[in-house]
Coordinates of C-alpha atoms and ligand atoms in Angstrom, one line a residue:
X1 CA 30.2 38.0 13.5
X2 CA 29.9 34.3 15.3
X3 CA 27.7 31.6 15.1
X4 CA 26.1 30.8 18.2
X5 CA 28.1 27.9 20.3
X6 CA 24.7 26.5 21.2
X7 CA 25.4 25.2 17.4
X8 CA 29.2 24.0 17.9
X9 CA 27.6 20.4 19.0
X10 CA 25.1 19.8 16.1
X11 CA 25.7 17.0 14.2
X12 CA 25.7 18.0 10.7
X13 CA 28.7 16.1 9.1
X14 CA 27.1 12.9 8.3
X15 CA 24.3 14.3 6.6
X16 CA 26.2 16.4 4.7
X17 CA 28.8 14.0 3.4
X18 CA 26.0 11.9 2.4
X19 CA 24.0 14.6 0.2
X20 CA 27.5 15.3 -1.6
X21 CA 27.9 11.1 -2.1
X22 CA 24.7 11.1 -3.6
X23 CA 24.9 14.3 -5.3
X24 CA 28.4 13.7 -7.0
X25 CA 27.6 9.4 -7.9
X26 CA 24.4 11.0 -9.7
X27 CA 26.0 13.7 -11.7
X28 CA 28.2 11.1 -12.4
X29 CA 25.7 9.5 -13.8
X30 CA 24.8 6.6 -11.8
X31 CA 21.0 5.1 -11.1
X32 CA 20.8 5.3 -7.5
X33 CA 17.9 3.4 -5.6
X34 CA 17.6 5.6 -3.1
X35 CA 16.5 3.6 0.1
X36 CA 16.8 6.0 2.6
X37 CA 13.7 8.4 1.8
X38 CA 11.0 8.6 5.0
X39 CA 8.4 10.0 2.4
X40 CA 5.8 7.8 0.9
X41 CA 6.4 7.5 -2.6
X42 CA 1.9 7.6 -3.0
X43 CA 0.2 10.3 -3.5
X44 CA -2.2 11.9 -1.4
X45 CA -6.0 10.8 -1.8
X46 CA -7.5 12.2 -5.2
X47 CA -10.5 13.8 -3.5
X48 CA -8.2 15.7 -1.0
X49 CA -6.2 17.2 -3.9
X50 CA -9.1 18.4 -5.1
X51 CA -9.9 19.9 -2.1
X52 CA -6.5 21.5 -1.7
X53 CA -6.5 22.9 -5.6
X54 CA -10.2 24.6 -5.1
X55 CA -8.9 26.0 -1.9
X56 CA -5.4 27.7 -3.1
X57 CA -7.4 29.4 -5.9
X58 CA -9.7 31.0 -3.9
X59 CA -8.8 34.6 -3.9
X60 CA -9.9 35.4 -0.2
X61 CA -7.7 32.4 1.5
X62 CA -4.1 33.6 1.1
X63 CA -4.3 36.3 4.3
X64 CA -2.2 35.6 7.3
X65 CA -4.0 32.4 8.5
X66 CA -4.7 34.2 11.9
X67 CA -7.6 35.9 10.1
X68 CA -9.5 32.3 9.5
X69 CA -11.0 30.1 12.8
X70 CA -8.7 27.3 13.3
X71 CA -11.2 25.7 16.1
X72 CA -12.7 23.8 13.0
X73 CA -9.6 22.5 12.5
X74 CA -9.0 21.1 16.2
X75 CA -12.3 19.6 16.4
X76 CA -11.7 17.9 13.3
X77 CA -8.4 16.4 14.9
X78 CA -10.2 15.4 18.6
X79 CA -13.5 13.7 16.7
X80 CA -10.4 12.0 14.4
X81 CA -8.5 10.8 17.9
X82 CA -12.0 10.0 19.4
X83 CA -12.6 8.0 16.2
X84 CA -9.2 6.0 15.8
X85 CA -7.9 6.1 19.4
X86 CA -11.5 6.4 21.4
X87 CA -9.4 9.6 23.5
X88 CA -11.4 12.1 24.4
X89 CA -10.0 15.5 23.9
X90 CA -11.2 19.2 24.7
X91 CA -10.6 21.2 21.3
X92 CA -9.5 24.5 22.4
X93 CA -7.2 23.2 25.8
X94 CA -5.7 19.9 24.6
X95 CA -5.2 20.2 20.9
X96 CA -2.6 22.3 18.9
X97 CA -2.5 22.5 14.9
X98 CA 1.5 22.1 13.8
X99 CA 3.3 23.1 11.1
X100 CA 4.0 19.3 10.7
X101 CA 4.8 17.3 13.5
X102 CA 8.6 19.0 13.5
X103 CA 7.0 22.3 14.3
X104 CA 5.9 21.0 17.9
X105 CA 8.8 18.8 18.2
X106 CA 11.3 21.5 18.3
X107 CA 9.5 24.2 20.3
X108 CA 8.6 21.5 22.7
X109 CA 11.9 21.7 24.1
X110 CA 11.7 25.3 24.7
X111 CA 8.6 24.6 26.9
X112 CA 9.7 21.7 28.9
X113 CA 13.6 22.8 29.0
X114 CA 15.7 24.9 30.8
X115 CA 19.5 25.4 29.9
X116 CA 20.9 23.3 32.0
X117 CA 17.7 20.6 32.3
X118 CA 17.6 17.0 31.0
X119 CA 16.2 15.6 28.6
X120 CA 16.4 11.5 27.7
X121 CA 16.3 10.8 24.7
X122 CA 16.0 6.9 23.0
X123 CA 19.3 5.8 21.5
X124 CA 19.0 4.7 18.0
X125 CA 16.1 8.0 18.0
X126 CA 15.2 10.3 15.3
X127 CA 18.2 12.8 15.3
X128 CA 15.7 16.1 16.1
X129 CA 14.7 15.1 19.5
X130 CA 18.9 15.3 20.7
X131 CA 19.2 18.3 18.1
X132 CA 16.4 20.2 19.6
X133 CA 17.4 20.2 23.3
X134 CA 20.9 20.5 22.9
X135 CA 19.6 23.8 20.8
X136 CA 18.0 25.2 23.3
X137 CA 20.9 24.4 25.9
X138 CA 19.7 21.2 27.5
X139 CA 21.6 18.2 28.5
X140 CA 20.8 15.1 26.7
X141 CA 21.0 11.4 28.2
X142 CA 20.6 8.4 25.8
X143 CA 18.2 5.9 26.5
X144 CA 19.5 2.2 25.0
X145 CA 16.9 0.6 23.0
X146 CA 17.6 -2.9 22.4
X147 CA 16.8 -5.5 20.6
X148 CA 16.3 -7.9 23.4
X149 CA 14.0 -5.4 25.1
X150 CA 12.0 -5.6 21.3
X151 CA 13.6 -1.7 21.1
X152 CA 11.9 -0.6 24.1
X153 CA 13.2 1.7 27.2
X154 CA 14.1 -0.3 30.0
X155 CA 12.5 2.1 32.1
X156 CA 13.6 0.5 35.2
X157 CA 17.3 0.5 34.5
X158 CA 17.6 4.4 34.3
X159 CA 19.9 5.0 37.4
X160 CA 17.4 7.2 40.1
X161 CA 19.6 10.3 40.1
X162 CA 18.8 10.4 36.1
X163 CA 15.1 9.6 36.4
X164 CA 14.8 12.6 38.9
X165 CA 17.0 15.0 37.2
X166 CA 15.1 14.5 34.1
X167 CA 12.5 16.8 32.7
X168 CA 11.6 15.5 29.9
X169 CA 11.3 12.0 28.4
X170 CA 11.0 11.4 24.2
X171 CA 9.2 7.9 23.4
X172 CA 8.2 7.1 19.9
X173 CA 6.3 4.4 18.6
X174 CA 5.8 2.7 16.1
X175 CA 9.3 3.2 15.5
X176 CA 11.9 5.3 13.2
X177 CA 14.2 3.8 12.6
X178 CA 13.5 0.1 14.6
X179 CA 9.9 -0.3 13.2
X180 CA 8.7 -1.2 16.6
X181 CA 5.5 -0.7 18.4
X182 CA 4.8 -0.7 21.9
X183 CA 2.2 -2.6 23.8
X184 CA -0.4 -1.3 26.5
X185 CA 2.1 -2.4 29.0
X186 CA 5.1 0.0 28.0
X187 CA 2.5 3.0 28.4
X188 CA 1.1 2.4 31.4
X189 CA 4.5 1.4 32.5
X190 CA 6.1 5.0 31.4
X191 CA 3.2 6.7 32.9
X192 CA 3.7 5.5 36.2
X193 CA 7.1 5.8 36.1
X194 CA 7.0 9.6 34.7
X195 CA 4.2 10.2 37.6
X196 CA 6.8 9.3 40.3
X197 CA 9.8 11.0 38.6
X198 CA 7.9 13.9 37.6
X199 CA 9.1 13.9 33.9
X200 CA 7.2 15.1 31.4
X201 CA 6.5 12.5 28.6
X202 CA 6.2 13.4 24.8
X203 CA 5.0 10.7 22.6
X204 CA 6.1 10.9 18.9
X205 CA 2.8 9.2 17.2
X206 CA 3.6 10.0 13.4
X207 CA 3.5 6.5 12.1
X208 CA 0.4 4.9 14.1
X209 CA -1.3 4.7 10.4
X210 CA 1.2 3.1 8.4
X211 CA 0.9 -0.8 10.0
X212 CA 0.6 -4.2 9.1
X213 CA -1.3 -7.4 9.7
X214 CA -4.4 -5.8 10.8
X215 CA -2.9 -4.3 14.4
X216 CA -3.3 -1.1 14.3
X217 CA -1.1 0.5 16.8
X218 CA -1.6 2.8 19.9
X219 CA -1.5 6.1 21.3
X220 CA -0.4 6.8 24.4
X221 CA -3.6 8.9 25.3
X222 CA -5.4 5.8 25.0
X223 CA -3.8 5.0 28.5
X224 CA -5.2 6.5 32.2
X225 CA -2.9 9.3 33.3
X226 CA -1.4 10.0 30.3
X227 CA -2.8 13.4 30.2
X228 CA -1.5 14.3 33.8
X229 CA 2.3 13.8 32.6
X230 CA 2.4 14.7 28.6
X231 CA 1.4 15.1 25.1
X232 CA 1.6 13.5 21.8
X233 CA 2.7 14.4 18.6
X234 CA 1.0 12.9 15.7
X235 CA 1.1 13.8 11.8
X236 CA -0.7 14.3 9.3
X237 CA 2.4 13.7 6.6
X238 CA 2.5 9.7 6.8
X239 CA -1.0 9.1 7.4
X240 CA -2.1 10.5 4.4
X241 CA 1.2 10.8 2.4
X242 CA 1.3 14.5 2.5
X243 CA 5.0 15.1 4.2
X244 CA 4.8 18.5 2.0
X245 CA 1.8 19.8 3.4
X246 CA 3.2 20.7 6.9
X247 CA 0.1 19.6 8.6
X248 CA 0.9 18.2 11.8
X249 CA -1.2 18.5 15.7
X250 CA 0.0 17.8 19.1
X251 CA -2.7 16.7 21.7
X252 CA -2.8 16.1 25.4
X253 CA -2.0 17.8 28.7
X254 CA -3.2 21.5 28.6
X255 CA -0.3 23.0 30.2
X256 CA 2.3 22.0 27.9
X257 CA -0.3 22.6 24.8
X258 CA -0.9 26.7 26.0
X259 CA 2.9 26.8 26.5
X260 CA 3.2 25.7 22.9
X261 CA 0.8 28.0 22.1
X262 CA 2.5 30.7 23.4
X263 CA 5.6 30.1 21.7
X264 CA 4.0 29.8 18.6
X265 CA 2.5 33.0 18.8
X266 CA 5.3 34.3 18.1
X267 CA 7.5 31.6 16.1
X268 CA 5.3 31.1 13.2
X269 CA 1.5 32.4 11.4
X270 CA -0.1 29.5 11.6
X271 CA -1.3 27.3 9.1
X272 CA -1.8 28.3 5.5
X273 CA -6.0 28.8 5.2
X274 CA -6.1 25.7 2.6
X275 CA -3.7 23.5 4.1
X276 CA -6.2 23.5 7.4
X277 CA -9.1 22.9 4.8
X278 CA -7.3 20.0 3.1
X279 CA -6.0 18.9 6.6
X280 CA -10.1 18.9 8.3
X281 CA -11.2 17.1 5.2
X282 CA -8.7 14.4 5.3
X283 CA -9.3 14.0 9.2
X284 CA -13.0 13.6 8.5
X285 CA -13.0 11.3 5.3
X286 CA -13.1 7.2 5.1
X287 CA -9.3 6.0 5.0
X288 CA -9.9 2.9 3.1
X289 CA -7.2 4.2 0.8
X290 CA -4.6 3.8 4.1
X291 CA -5.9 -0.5 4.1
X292 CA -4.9 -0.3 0.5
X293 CA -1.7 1.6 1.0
X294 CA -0.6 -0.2 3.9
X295 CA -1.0 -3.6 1.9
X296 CA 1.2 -2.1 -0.6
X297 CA 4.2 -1.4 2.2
X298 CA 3.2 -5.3 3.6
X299 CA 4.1 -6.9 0.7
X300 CA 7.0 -4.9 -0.2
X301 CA 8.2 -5.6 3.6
X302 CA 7.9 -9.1 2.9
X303 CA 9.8 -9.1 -0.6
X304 CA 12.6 -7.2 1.1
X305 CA 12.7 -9.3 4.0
X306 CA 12.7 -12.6 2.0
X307 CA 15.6 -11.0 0.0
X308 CA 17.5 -9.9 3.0
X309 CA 17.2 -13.5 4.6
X310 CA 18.5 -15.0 1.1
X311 CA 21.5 -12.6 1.6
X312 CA 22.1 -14.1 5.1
X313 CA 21.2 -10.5 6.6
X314 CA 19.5 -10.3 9.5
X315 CA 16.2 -8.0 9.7
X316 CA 13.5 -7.6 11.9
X317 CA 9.7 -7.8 10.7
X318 CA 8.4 -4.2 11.4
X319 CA 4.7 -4.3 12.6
X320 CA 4.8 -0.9 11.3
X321 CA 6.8 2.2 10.1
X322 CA 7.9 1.6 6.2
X323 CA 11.1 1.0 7.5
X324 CA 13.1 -2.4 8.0
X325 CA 16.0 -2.4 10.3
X326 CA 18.7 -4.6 9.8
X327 CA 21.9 -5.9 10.5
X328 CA 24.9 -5.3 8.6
X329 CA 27.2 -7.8 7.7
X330 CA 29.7 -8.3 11.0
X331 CA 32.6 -7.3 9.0
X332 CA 31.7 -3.9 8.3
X333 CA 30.7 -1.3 10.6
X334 CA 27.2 0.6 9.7
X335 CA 28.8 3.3 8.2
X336 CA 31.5 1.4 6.0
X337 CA 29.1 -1.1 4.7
X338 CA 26.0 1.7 3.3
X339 CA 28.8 4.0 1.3
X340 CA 30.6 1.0 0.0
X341 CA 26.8 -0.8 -1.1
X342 CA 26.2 2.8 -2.3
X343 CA 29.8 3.2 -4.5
X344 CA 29.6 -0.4 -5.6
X345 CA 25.9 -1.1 -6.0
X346 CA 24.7 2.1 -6.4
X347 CA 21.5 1.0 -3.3
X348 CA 22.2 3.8 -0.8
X349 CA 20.9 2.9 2.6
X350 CA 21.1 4.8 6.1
X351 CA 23.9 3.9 8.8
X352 CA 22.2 3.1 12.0
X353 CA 25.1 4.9 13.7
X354 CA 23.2 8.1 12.0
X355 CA 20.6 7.3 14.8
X356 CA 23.0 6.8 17.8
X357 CA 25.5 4.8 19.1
X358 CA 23.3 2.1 19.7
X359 CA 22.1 2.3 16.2
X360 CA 26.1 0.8 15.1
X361 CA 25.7 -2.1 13.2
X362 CA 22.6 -1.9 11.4
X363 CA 21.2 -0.1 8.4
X364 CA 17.5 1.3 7.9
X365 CA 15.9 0.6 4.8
X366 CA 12.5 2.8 3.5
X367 CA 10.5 0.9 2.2
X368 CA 9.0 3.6 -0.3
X369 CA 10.1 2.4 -3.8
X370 CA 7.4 0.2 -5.9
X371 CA 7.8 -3.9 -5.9
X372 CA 10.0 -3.8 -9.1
X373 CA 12.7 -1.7 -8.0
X374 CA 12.9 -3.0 -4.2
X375 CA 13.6 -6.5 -6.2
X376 CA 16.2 -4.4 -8.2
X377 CA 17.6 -2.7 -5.5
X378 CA 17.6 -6.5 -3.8
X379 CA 19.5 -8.0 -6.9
X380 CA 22.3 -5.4 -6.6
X381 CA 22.7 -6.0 -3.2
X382 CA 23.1 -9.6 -3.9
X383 CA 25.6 -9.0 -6.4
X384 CA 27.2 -6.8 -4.1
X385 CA 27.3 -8.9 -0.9
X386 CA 28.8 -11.8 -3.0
X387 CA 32.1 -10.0 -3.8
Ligands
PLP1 C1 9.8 9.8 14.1 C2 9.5 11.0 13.3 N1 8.9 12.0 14.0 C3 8.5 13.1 13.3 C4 8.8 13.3 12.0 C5 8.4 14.6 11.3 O1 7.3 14.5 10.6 P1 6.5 15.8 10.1 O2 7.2 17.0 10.5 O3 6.4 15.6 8.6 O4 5.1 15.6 10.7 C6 9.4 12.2 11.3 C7 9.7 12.4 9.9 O5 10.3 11.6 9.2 C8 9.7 11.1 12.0 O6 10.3 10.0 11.4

């Protein structure tokens, strides 16, 4: 029996020799602050779990889910885009349920991708979007985002041959792991320049509700053309701090949403009945919970950020995400300063260089620990970083 060799270029390593640090420093005993979780430590809205609990003990709602109508469902997600966004969206030909945004995120690929085709994909990036094409035996070109370009694509500086080789083009904003938005601009930029190149665009949207200072952040639907060239995926796990609940919707061009749909057919069962219940309900209720929550993650961005500047660490304010990227200190690279802050201070944080090359040199820090232990997990640092 052999693996597949589609698999031989996964990068799995890292990951795994950081699940064993943290798995052997806490049998050992040690009180790790784990900074590196992207799940919001809040619950999910009282009401909703209410919702959820009524739902999962009702006898008739544990069939395959294909026996329920899921149309409720996707006009509950196009009156919630109309609502937040003002897009306009056709239930049935431009909206998709997910299993979580991940579930459209991979099978994307095999909609878009040929073996063989190219896909760019934003260097440092969330490590599915390179995992997924290379699975399904695309070629992957990095995409620099830096921070003189405020994490952005220089979409100008992608040599022609790439632009028009390229098939598919992975933007996501706000940001994981760079906490940065994008502004009008960038879209209508990446439109036009996806229009001309023929590249289909997919917009990774999961973190629009998690933002700061009153500016909430965009979708790329909001912008003309958008629908002519792609699709965005868009969660419901950080919105309404549900990562568990596998809710997730991708909405747009109607093409690439019946591919999807096709492929789904086949690659999953759809949604569990009260997971689409809970998932409608939260779609259609007031979020003044999220105002609340989102205060929480501001001033906890501003404690760590005050503490990181005390430390002579250089950060950069997110506008949203619960992440703060930052530099480490020159002397180290990404990789040797989190495992030696996580052996000697027991704060584990996540090596940019996890997130690509152009990730080297910084550290992301998740912001999804209360006040108190932030300022404890700050304190250690301090200790640390005077050695
Ligand atoms: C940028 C980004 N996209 C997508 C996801 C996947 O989210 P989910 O599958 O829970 O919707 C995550 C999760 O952390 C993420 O950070």
């Amino acid at each position: 029996m052999q693996i597949a060799h589609r698999l031989e270029h996964l990068q799995g390593v890292l990951v795994m020799e950081m699940n064993m640090r943290l798995a052997r420093l806490r049998q050992e005993g040690k009180d790790i602050i784990n900074l590196g979780v992207g799940d919001p430590d809040f619950p999910p809205p009282p009401h909703l779990l209410k919702i959820l609990e009524e739902a999962a003990r009702h006898p008739d709602y544990h069939h395959y889910p294909s026996f329920y109508p899921n149309q409720p469902l996707k006009e509950a997600i196009a009156q919630w885009y109309k609502r937040r966004f003002g897009v306009d969206l056709d239930p049935i030909k431009e909206v998709l349920p997910l299993l979580g945004s991940t579930d459209g995120l991979f099978l994307i690929n095999l909609c878009l991708l040929d073996a063989g085709d190219l896909a760019l994909v934003p260097d440092p990036g969330y490590p599915s979007y390179e995992a997924a094409a290379k699975i399904v035996g695309a070629q992957v070109e990095k995409i620099p985002l830096l921070r003189e370009n405020g994490f952005l694509p220089n979409l100008e500086q992608i040599p022609a041959p790439i632009a028009q080789k390229a098939k598919m083009i992975w933007v996501n904003y706000p940001n994981n792991p760079t906490g940065a938005t994008a502004p009008p601009e960038f879209y209508e930029k990446l439109i036009a320049w996806a229009k001309a190149n023929e590249v289909g665009v997919v917009a990774d949207n999961a973190y629009s509700e998690v933002y700061f200072d009153n500016r909430p952040p965009h979708s790329f639907l909001e912008f003309p053309g958008a629908k002519e060239v792609g699709v965005e995926l868009h969660s419901l796990s950080k919105t309404y701090n549900c990562c568990g609940w596998r809710s997730g919707m991708v909405v747009g061009n109607k093409d690439i949403i019946s591919a999807l749909g096709k492929v789904k057919a086949h690659a999953d069962r759809g949604m569990f009945y009260p997971i689409q219940l809970v998932s409608m309900a939260a779609l259609q209720s007031a979020d003044e919970f999220m105002a609340e929550r989102n205060r929480i993650f501001q001033e906890r961005r501003d404690i760590f950020l005050a503490g990181l500047e005390e430390m002579g660490i250089e950060a950069y304010p997110p506008q949203a995400t619960f992440y703060l990227w930052a530099r480490v200190p020159p002397k180290y690279t990404s990789l040797e300063f989190c495992f030696q802050a996580l052996e000697e201070a027991n704060v584990w944080m996540i090596p940019g260089s996890l997130y690509g090359q152009y990730g080297e040199g910084y550290m992301r820090i998740a912001l999804t620990h209360s006040a108190e232990k932030l300022k404890e997990a700050l304190a250690r640092l301090k200790k640390f970083s005077q050695k």
